[in-house]
mmCIF file of C-alpha atoms and ligand atoms in Angstrom:
data_model
loop_
_atom_site.group_PDB
_atom_site.id
_atom_site.type_symbol
_atom_site.label_atom_id
_atom_site.label_comp_id
_atom_site.label_asym_id
_atom_site.label_seq_id
_atom_site.Cartn_x
_atom_site.Cartn_y
_atom_site.Cartn_z
ATOM 1 C CA MET A 52 -5.792 279.827 26.059
ATOM 2 C CA SER A 53 -4.742 283.425 26.591
ATOM 3 C CA THR A 54 -2.429 284.704 23.857
ATOM 4 C CA ALA A 55 -1.985 288.278 22.711
ATOM 5 C CA ILE A 56 -3.439 287.830 19.248
ATOM 6 C CA ASP A 57 -1.581 290.730 17.697
ATOM 7 C CA SER A 58 1.775 289.352 18.754
ATOM 8 C CA LEU A 59 1.232 286.111 16.838
ATOM 9 C CA PRO A 60 2.974 285.695 13.473
ATOM 10 C CA CYS A 61 1.061 287.268 10.626
ATOM 11 C CA LEU A 62 0.198 284.699 7.977
ATOM 12 C CA ASP A 63 -0.985 287.129 5.319
ATOM 13 C CA SER A 64 2.112 287.737 3.240
ATOM 14 C CA PRO A 65 2.020 286.139 -0.226
ATOM 15 C CA TYR A 66 3.775 282.858 -1.028
ATOM 16 C CA THR A 67 5.047 282.795 -4.581
ATOM 17 C CA LEU A 68 3.763 279.619 -6.162
ATOM 18 C CA ASP A 69 5.980 277.868 -8.682
ATOM 19 C CA PRO A 70 3.978 277.846 -11.962
ATOM 20 C CA GLY A 71 4.895 274.167 -12.242
ATOM 21 C CA LYS A 72 2.950 273.480 -9.058
ATOM 22 C CA VAL A 73 -0.118 275.239 -10.406
ATOM 23 C CA ALA A 74 0.115 273.194 -13.609
ATOM 24 C CA GLN A 75 0.578 269.991 -11.591
ATOM 25 C CA PHE A 76 -2.436 270.831 -9.399
ATOM 26 C CA GLN A 77 -4.652 271.409 -12.388
ATOM 27 C CA ARG A 78 -3.416 268.258 -14.173
ATOM 28 C CA ASP A 79 -3.327 265.849 -11.209
ATOM 29 C CA GLY A 80 -5.897 267.407 -8.838
ATOM 30 C CA HIS A 81 -3.375 267.732 -6.017
ATOM 31 C CA ALA A 82 -0.053 269.369 -5.175
ATOM 32 C CA LEU A 83 2.345 269.731 -2.244
ATOM 33 C CA ILE A 84 3.327 273.278 -1.323
ATOM 34 C CA GLU A 85 6.382 273.016 0.862
ATOM 35 C CA GLY A 86 6.892 275.549 3.648
ATOM 36 C CA LEU A 87 3.599 277.378 3.102
ATOM 37 C CA CYS A 88 3.898 278.235 6.791
ATOM 38 C CA ALA A 89 7.325 278.388 8.441
ATOM 39 C CA PRO A 90 7.427 275.904 11.352
ATOM 40 C CA GLU A 91 8.394 278.704 13.752
ATOM 41 C CA ASP A 92 5.336 280.724 12.690
ATOM 42 C CA LEU A 93 3.085 277.732 13.186
ATOM 43 C CA THR A 94 4.028 276.859 16.774
ATOM 44 C CA GLU A 95 1.419 278.877 18.693
ATOM 45 C CA TYR A 96 -1.357 278.185 16.207
ATOM 46 C CA ALA A 97 -0.606 274.473 16.339
ATOM 47 C CA ALA A 98 -0.692 274.544 20.155
ATOM 48 C CA ALA A 99 -4.064 276.349 20.114
ATOM 49 C CA ILE A 100 -5.538 273.846 17.663
ATOM 50 C CA ALA A 101 -4.205 270.845 19.596
ATOM 51 C CA HIS A 102 -5.618 272.283 22.829
ATOM 52 C CA ALA A 103 -9.007 272.985 21.206
ATOM 53 C CA VAL A 104 -9.176 269.395 19.905
ATOM 54 C CA ASP A 105 -8.208 268.000 23.260
ATOM 55 C CA VAL A 106 -10.918 269.847 25.154
ATOM 56 C CA ARG A 107 -13.607 269.060 22.546
ATOM 57 C CA LYS A 108 -12.873 265.476 21.631
ATOM 58 C CA GLY A 109 -15.034 264.068 24.418
ATOM 59 C CA ASP A 110 -14.940 260.471 25.546
ATOM 60 C CA LEU A 111 -13.639 258.226 22.821
ATOM 61 C CA LEU A 112 -14.520 254.553 22.557
ATOM 62 C CA PRO A 113 -11.647 252.075 22.486
ATOM 63 C CA MET A 114 -10.370 251.914 18.904
ATOM 64 C CA GLU A 115 -11.687 248.391 18.233
ATOM 65 C CA GLN A 116 -15.261 249.469 19.118
ATOM 66 C CA ARG A 117 -15.371 252.360 16.659
ATOM 67 C CA ASP A 118 -16.702 252.454 13.113
ATOM 68 C CA THR A 119 -14.540 253.264 10.071
ATOM 69 C CA TYR A 120 -15.066 257.001 10.438
ATOM 70 C CA GLY A 121 -14.291 256.998 14.151
ATOM 71 C CA LYS A 122 -11.133 254.963 13.648
ATOM 72 C CA ALA A 123 -9.847 257.270 10.897
ATOM 73 C CA PHE A 124 -9.601 260.490 12.866
ATOM 74 C CA ILE A 125 -10.852 262.788 15.563
ATOM 75 C CA GLN A 126 -12.654 265.480 13.552
ATOM 76 C CA ILE A 127 -13.465 268.881 15.047
ATOM 77 C CA MET A 128 -14.980 271.433 12.703
ATOM 78 C CA ASN A 129 -15.141 275.203 12.377
ATOM 79 C CA LEU A 130 -12.734 275.917 15.193
ATOM 80 C CA TRP A 131 -12.397 279.407 13.754
ATOM 81 C CA ARG A 132 -15.690 280.237 15.416
ATOM 82 C CA GLU A 133 -14.447 279.062 18.820
ATOM 83 C CA GLU A 134 -11.000 280.580 19.285
ATOM 84 C CA GLU A 135 -9.577 283.931 18.113
ATOM 85 C CA VAL A 136 -6.139 282.425 17.640
ATOM 86 C CA ILE A 137 -7.480 279.711 15.379
ATOM 87 C CA ARG A 138 -9.584 282.241 13.455
ATOM 88 C CA ARG A 139 -6.389 284.132 12.679
ATOM 89 C CA TYR A 140 -4.828 280.930 11.326
ATOM 90 C CA VAL A 141 -7.891 279.887 9.289
ATOM 91 C CA PHE A 142 -8.295 283.382 7.857
ATOM 92 C CA ALA A 143 -4.632 283.545 6.784
ATOM 93 C CA LYS A 144 -4.579 285.377 3.468
ATOM 94 C CA ARG A 145 -1.457 283.515 2.392
ATOM 95 C CA PHE A 146 -3.268 280.177 2.521
ATOM 96 C CA ALA A 147 -6.400 281.456 0.803
ATOM 97 C CA ARG A 148 -4.382 283.146 -1.906
ATOM 98 C CA ALA A 149 -2.520 279.889 -2.620
ATOM 99 C CA ALA A 150 -5.889 278.130 -2.854
ATOM 100 C CA ALA A 151 -7.212 280.775 -5.280
ATOM 101 C CA GLU A 152 -4.080 280.709 -7.439
ATOM 102 C CA LEU A 153 -4.004 276.914 -7.632
ATOM 103 C CA MET A 154 -7.651 276.880 -8.777
ATOM 104 C CA GLY A 155 -7.102 279.859 -11.082
ATOM 105 C CA VAL A 156 -9.911 281.985 -9.574
ATOM 106 C CA PRO A 157 -9.823 285.622 -8.358
ATOM 107 C CA ALA A 158 -11.443 285.100 -4.983
ATOM 108 C CA VAL A 159 -12.230 282.312 -2.536
ATOM 109 C CA ARG A 160 -14.680 281.810 0.305
ATOM 110 C CA LEU A 161 -14.375 279.595 3.368
ATOM 111 C CA TYR A 162 -16.484 276.425 3.357
ATOM 112 C CA HIS A 163 -15.298 275.230 6.777
ATOM 113 C CA ASP A 164 -12.206 274.226 8.633
ATOM 114 C CA GLN A 165 -11.585 270.912 10.350
ATOM 115 C CA ALA A 166 -8.930 269.473 12.577
ATOM 116 C CA LEU A 167 -8.211 265.882 11.548
ATOM 117 C CA PHE A 168 -6.188 264.173 14.233
ATOM 118 C CA LYS A 169 -5.395 260.530 13.459
ATOM 119 C CA GLU A 170 -4.457 258.820 16.684
ATOM 120 C CA GLY A 171 -1.517 256.454 17.081
ATOM 121 C CA GLY A 172 -2.983 253.114 15.998
ATOM 122 C CA GLY A 173 -5.836 254.891 14.181
ATOM 123 C CA GLY A 174 -7.394 253.348 11.076
ATOM 124 C CA ALA A 175 -7.094 254.192 7.404
ATOM 125 C CA THR A 176 -9.127 256.964 5.832
ATOM 126 C CA PRO A 177 -10.867 255.142 2.969
ATOM 127 C CA TRP A 178 -10.838 256.441 -0.620
ATOM 128 C CA HIS A 179 -13.447 259.150 -1.152
ATOM 129 C CA GLN A 180 -14.297 262.326 -2.986
ATOM 130 C CA ASP A 181 -14.927 265.229 -0.590
ATOM 131 C CA GLN A 182 -17.535 266.779 -2.792
ATOM 132 C CA HIS A 183 -19.734 263.760 -2.177
ATOM 133 C CA TYR A 184 -20.575 265.673 1.010
ATOM 134 C CA TRP A 185 -20.799 269.214 -0.359
ATOM 135 C CA PRO A 186 -23.889 271.020 -1.713
ATOM 136 C CA LEU A 187 -21.837 273.210 -4.048
ATOM 137 C CA ASP A 188 -22.515 273.640 -7.758
ATOM 138 C CA THR A 189 -18.929 274.135 -8.870
ATOM 139 C CA ASP A 190 -15.768 272.164 -9.442
ATOM 140 C CA ARG A 191 -13.693 275.044 -8.068
ATOM 141 C CA THR A 192 -13.249 273.643 -4.552
ATOM 142 C CA VAL A 193 -10.054 272.810 -2.714
ATOM 143 C CA THR A 194 -8.846 271.504 0.637
ATOM 144 C CA LEU A 195 -5.643 272.676 2.280
ATOM 145 C CA TRP A 196 -4.295 269.884 4.469
ATOM 146 C CA MET A 197 -1.472 271.014 6.792
ATOM 147 C CA PRO A 198 0.437 268.933 9.318
ATOM 148 C CA LEU A 199 0.968 270.801 12.577
ATOM 149 C CA ILE A 200 3.910 268.562 13.491
ATOM 150 C CA ASP A 201 6.576 266.868 11.373
ATOM 151 C CA LEU A 202 4.979 263.716 9.891
ATOM 152 C CA THR A 203 6.723 260.433 9.307
ATOM 153 C CA PRO A 204 5.331 258.186 6.550
ATOM 154 C CA GLU A 205 3.968 255.819 9.239
ATOM 155 C CA MET A 206 1.541 258.444 10.519
ATOM 156 C CA GLY A 207 -0.868 258.387 7.579
ATOM 157 C CA SER A 208 0.032 260.938 4.926
ATOM 158 C CA MET A 209 -2.349 261.745 2.096
ATOM 159 C CA THR A 210 -2.545 259.565 -1.022
ATOM 160 C CA PHE A 211 -4.206 260.808 -4.210
ATOM 161 C CA ALA A 212 -5.441 259.252 -7.444
ATOM 162 C CA SER A 213 -3.793 261.592 -9.955
ATOM 163 C CA GLY A 214 -6.214 262.859 -12.595
ATOM 164 C CA SER A 215 -9.330 261.426 -10.923
ATOM 165 C CA HIS A 216 -10.752 264.945 -10.482
ATOM 166 C CA THR A 217 -11.266 265.328 -14.255
ATOM 167 C CA GLU A 218 -14.188 262.884 -14.275
ATOM 168 C CA GLY A 219 -16.484 264.603 -11.750
ATOM 169 C CA TYR A 220 -18.653 262.616 -9.380
ATOM 170 C CA PHE A 221 -18.259 258.849 -9.078
ATOM 171 C CA GLY A 222 -21.257 258.368 -6.798
ATOM 172 C CA ASP A 223 -21.428 257.422 -3.175
ATOM 173 C CA SER A 224 -17.965 257.387 -1.621
ATOM 174 C CA ALA A 225 -18.988 258.006 1.987
ATOM 175 C CA ILE A 226 -16.359 257.258 4.616
ATOM 176 C CA GLU A 227 -18.046 254.218 6.068
ATOM 177 C CA GLY A 228 -17.945 250.458 6.110
ATOM 178 C CA ASN A 229 -15.356 248.457 4.244
ATOM 179 C CA THR A 230 -15.173 250.329 0.921
ATOM 180 C CA MET A 231 -11.390 250.186 0.465
ATOM 181 C CA GLY A 232 -11.461 247.105 -1.826
ATOM 182 C CA HIS A 233 -14.068 248.595 -4.131
ATOM 183 C CA TRP A 234 -12.160 251.833 -4.633
ATOM 184 C CA GLU A 235 -8.766 250.163 -4.894
ATOM 185 C CA ALA A 236 -10.155 248.107 -7.793
ATOM 186 C CA PHE A 237 -11.738 251.204 -9.343
ATOM 187 C CA VAL A 238 -8.502 253.188 -9.174
ATOM 188 C CA LYS A 239 -6.522 250.271 -10.597
ATOM 189 C CA GLU A 240 -8.962 249.824 -13.459
ATOM 190 C CA ARG A 241 -8.653 253.529 -14.368
ATOM 191 C CA GLY A 242 -4.846 253.247 -14.274
ATOM 192 C CA TRP A 243 -4.364 256.350 -12.155
ATOM 193 C CA ALA A 244 -1.069 256.823 -10.364
ATOM 194 C CA THR A 245 -1.520 256.939 -6.568
ATOM 195 C CA PRO A 246 1.320 258.980 -5.120
ATOM 196 C CA THR A 247 1.575 259.630 -1.406
ATOM 197 C CA TYR A 248 3.460 262.580 -0.016
ATOM 198 C CA GLY A 249 4.953 260.540 2.842
ATOM 199 C CA ALA A 250 7.057 262.458 5.322
ATOM 200 C CA LEU A 251 6.116 266.138 5.594
ATOM 201 C CA ARG A 252 7.303 269.011 7.713
ATOM 202 C CA ALA A 253 5.039 271.044 9.945
ATOM 203 C CA GLY A 254 3.741 273.904 7.813
ATOM 204 C CA ASP A 255 3.922 272.080 4.487
ATOM 205 C CA ALA A 256 0.512 271.774 2.872
ATOM 206 C CA THR A 257 -1.092 269.478 0.370
ATOM 207 C CA PHE A 258 -3.988 270.812 -1.679
ATOM 208 C CA HIS A 259 -6.569 268.640 -3.429
ATOM 209 C CA THR A 260 -9.753 269.385 -5.323
ATOM 210 C CA GLY A 261 -13.186 268.322 -4.157
ATOM 211 C CA TRP A 262 -13.364 265.677 -6.897
ATOM 212 C CA THR A 263 -9.895 264.183 -6.386
ATOM 213 C CA LEU A 264 -10.149 260.656 -5.015
ATOM 214 C CA HIS A 265 -7.924 260.341 -1.998
ATOM 215 C CA CYS A 266 -7.267 258.270 1.081
ATOM 216 C CA ALA A 267 -4.744 258.022 3.912
ATOM 217 C CA PRO A 268 -3.301 254.872 5.458
ATOM 218 C CA GLU A 269 -3.446 253.845 9.096
ATOM 219 C CA ASN A 270 -1.301 255.619 11.661
ATOM 220 C CA THR A 271 1.024 252.771 12.590
ATOM 221 C CA SER A 272 3.076 254.987 14.858
ATOM 222 C CA THR A 273 2.243 255.728 18.497
ATOM 223 C CA ALA A 274 2.076 259.498 17.932
ATOM 224 C CA MET A 275 -0.942 261.624 17.124
ATOM 225 C CA ARG A 276 -1.047 262.824 13.509
ATOM 226 C CA ALA A 277 -2.105 266.429 14.141
ATOM 227 C CA VAL A 278 -3.447 267.988 10.938
ATOM 228 C CA MET A 279 -5.513 271.093 10.235
ATOM 229 C CA THR A 280 -7.547 271.511 7.074
ATOM 230 C CA ILE A 281 -9.262 274.504 5.480
ATOM 231 C CA ILE A 282 -11.730 274.098 2.648
ATOM 232 C CA TYR A 283 -12.263 276.891 0.115
ATOM 233 C CA TYR A 284 -14.430 277.391 -2.955
ATOM 234 C CA ALA A 285 -14.518 280.004 -5.662
ATOM 235 C CA ASP A 286 -16.489 283.123 -4.793
ATOM 236 C CA GLY A 287 -19.670 283.118 -6.935
ATOM 237 C CA ALA A 288 -20.264 279.365 -6.585
ATOM 238 C CA LEU A 289 -23.931 278.488 -6.227
ATOM 239 C CA VAL A 290 -25.667 276.287 -3.700
ATOM 240 C CA LYS A 291 -26.586 272.921 -5.196
ATOM 241 C CA ALA A 292 -29.945 271.458 -4.225
ATOM 242 C CA PRO A 293 -29.038 268.751 -1.709
ATOM 243 C CA ASP A 294 -29.641 265.315 -3.210
ATOM 244 C CA SER A 295 -28.470 263.230 -0.264
ATOM 245 C CA LYS A 296 -28.586 263.243 3.507
ATOM 246 C CA TYR A 297 -24.892 264.157 3.520
ATOM 247 C CA ARG A 298 -25.324 267.259 1.356
ATOM 248 C CA GLN A 299 -28.431 268.303 3.306
ATOM 249 C CA ALA A 300 -26.538 268.022 6.600
ATOM 250 C CA ASP A 301 -23.599 269.983 5.164
ATOM 251 C CA LEU A 302 -25.908 272.701 3.825
ATOM 252 C CA ASP A 303 -27.534 273.107 7.225
ATOM 253 C CA ALA A 304 -24.217 273.180 9.053
ATOM 254 C CA TRP A 305 -21.833 275.069 6.734
ATOM 255 C CA ILE A 306 -24.033 277.292 4.538
ATOM 256 C CA PRO A 307 -26.982 277.878 6.856
ATOM 257 C CA GLY A 308 -29.923 279.458 5.053
ATOM 258 C CA GLY A 309 -28.306 278.749 1.678
ATOM 259 C CA ILE A 310 -30.853 278.569 -1.156
ATOM 260 C CA PRO A 311 -30.300 276.208 -4.103
ATOM 261 C CA GLY A 312 -29.386 278.164 -7.219
ATOM 262 C CA GLN A 313 -28.277 281.204 -5.193
ATOM 263 C CA PRO A 314 -24.675 282.138 -4.350
ATOM 264 C CA ALA A 315 -23.179 280.126 -1.474
ATOM 265 C CA ALA A 316 -22.380 283.093 0.743
ATOM 266 C CA SER A 317 -23.771 282.764 4.246
ATOM 267 C CA PRO A 318 -22.160 284.613 7.159
ATOM 268 C CA LEU A 319 -20.150 281.409 7.760
ATOM 269 C CA ASN A 320 -18.554 281.715 4.307
ATOM 270 C CA PRO A 321 -16.509 284.918 4.327
ATOM 271 C CA ILE A 322 -14.263 285.816 1.403
ATOM 272 C CA LEU A 323 -10.788 284.991 2.642
ATOM 273 C CA TYR A 324 -8.862 286.244 -0.401
ATOM 274 C CA ALA A 325 -9.773 288.465 -3.338
ATOM 275 C CA LYS A 326 -7.246 289.569 -5.959
ATOM 276 C CA GLU A 327 -6.741 293.349 -5.899
HETATM 277 O O1 AKG B 259 -6.683 263.320 7.043
HETATM 278 C C1 AKG B 259 -7.132 262.329 6.553
HETATM 279 O O2 AKG B 259 -6.862 261.190 6.946
HETATM 280 C C2 AKG B 259 -8.072 262.448 5.369
HETATM 281 C C3 AKG B 259 -8.307 263.868 5.026
HETATM 282 C C4 AKG B 259 -9.302 264.076 3.976
HETATM 283 O O3 AKG B 259 -9.925 263.185 3.501
HETATM 284 C C5 AKG B 259 -9.517 265.430 3.502
HETATM 285 O O4 AKG B 259 -8.946 266.395 4.062
HETATM 286 O O5 AKG B 259 -10.280 265.597 2.534
#
């Protein structure tokens, strides 16, 4: 796509977070920040991301032949490395600053970005903890999840188990097989509330920590649920020795050359916001 990068909306200006949102994020492990990006500022970035997904998604099997992961979404990662326009979106200081302020840290690094497009008729995203996959020795991690189009509740909005992040790692919650029943029972037993944010506008963003249990229902509409995510962690976080195939694969892909016990700071993990 040819777009004059400098003419695109600048996404660096600060967004003043309501202190109540910060408190809610720290208490519940998730929060909705409405209008983090104005819809009119998002248009060209959204088009670039949708185009990048379209050209990279490859040949998809019919839905009924896919596994749980394949049904849940089309996932394309680190698009910032592929397209200048997307790099400008992923490196937006406004987003990174919101992530830092929600976590209460002075600076954040990029872990990776990922487009998560749930097709019309796509399956549920089962309950999981993201940090199950991450070789990071910190609980200061957060995902920004931003719809690129207006979402209706039928398209599969995020659902969170409020307060689940306070208990750390629950063990294997890989997105595979039929794990929904197990986690539903677990969440019920703990008595956590499970709010969903339902309908969202393009440019709204939910944030959740790496330990917050979350899921998303099926997309029962016929439209593509176009969502972009950016994962951040506190600058200074250390690499955790990988103790599973998932964390080893993530280390190799997203913190290449990272050494356990040393700062997670490869060239793929630039600082995206630091308080002045
Ligand atoms: O988009 C989804 O369906 C799930 C997203 C998710 O699990 C995440 O961003 O951590």
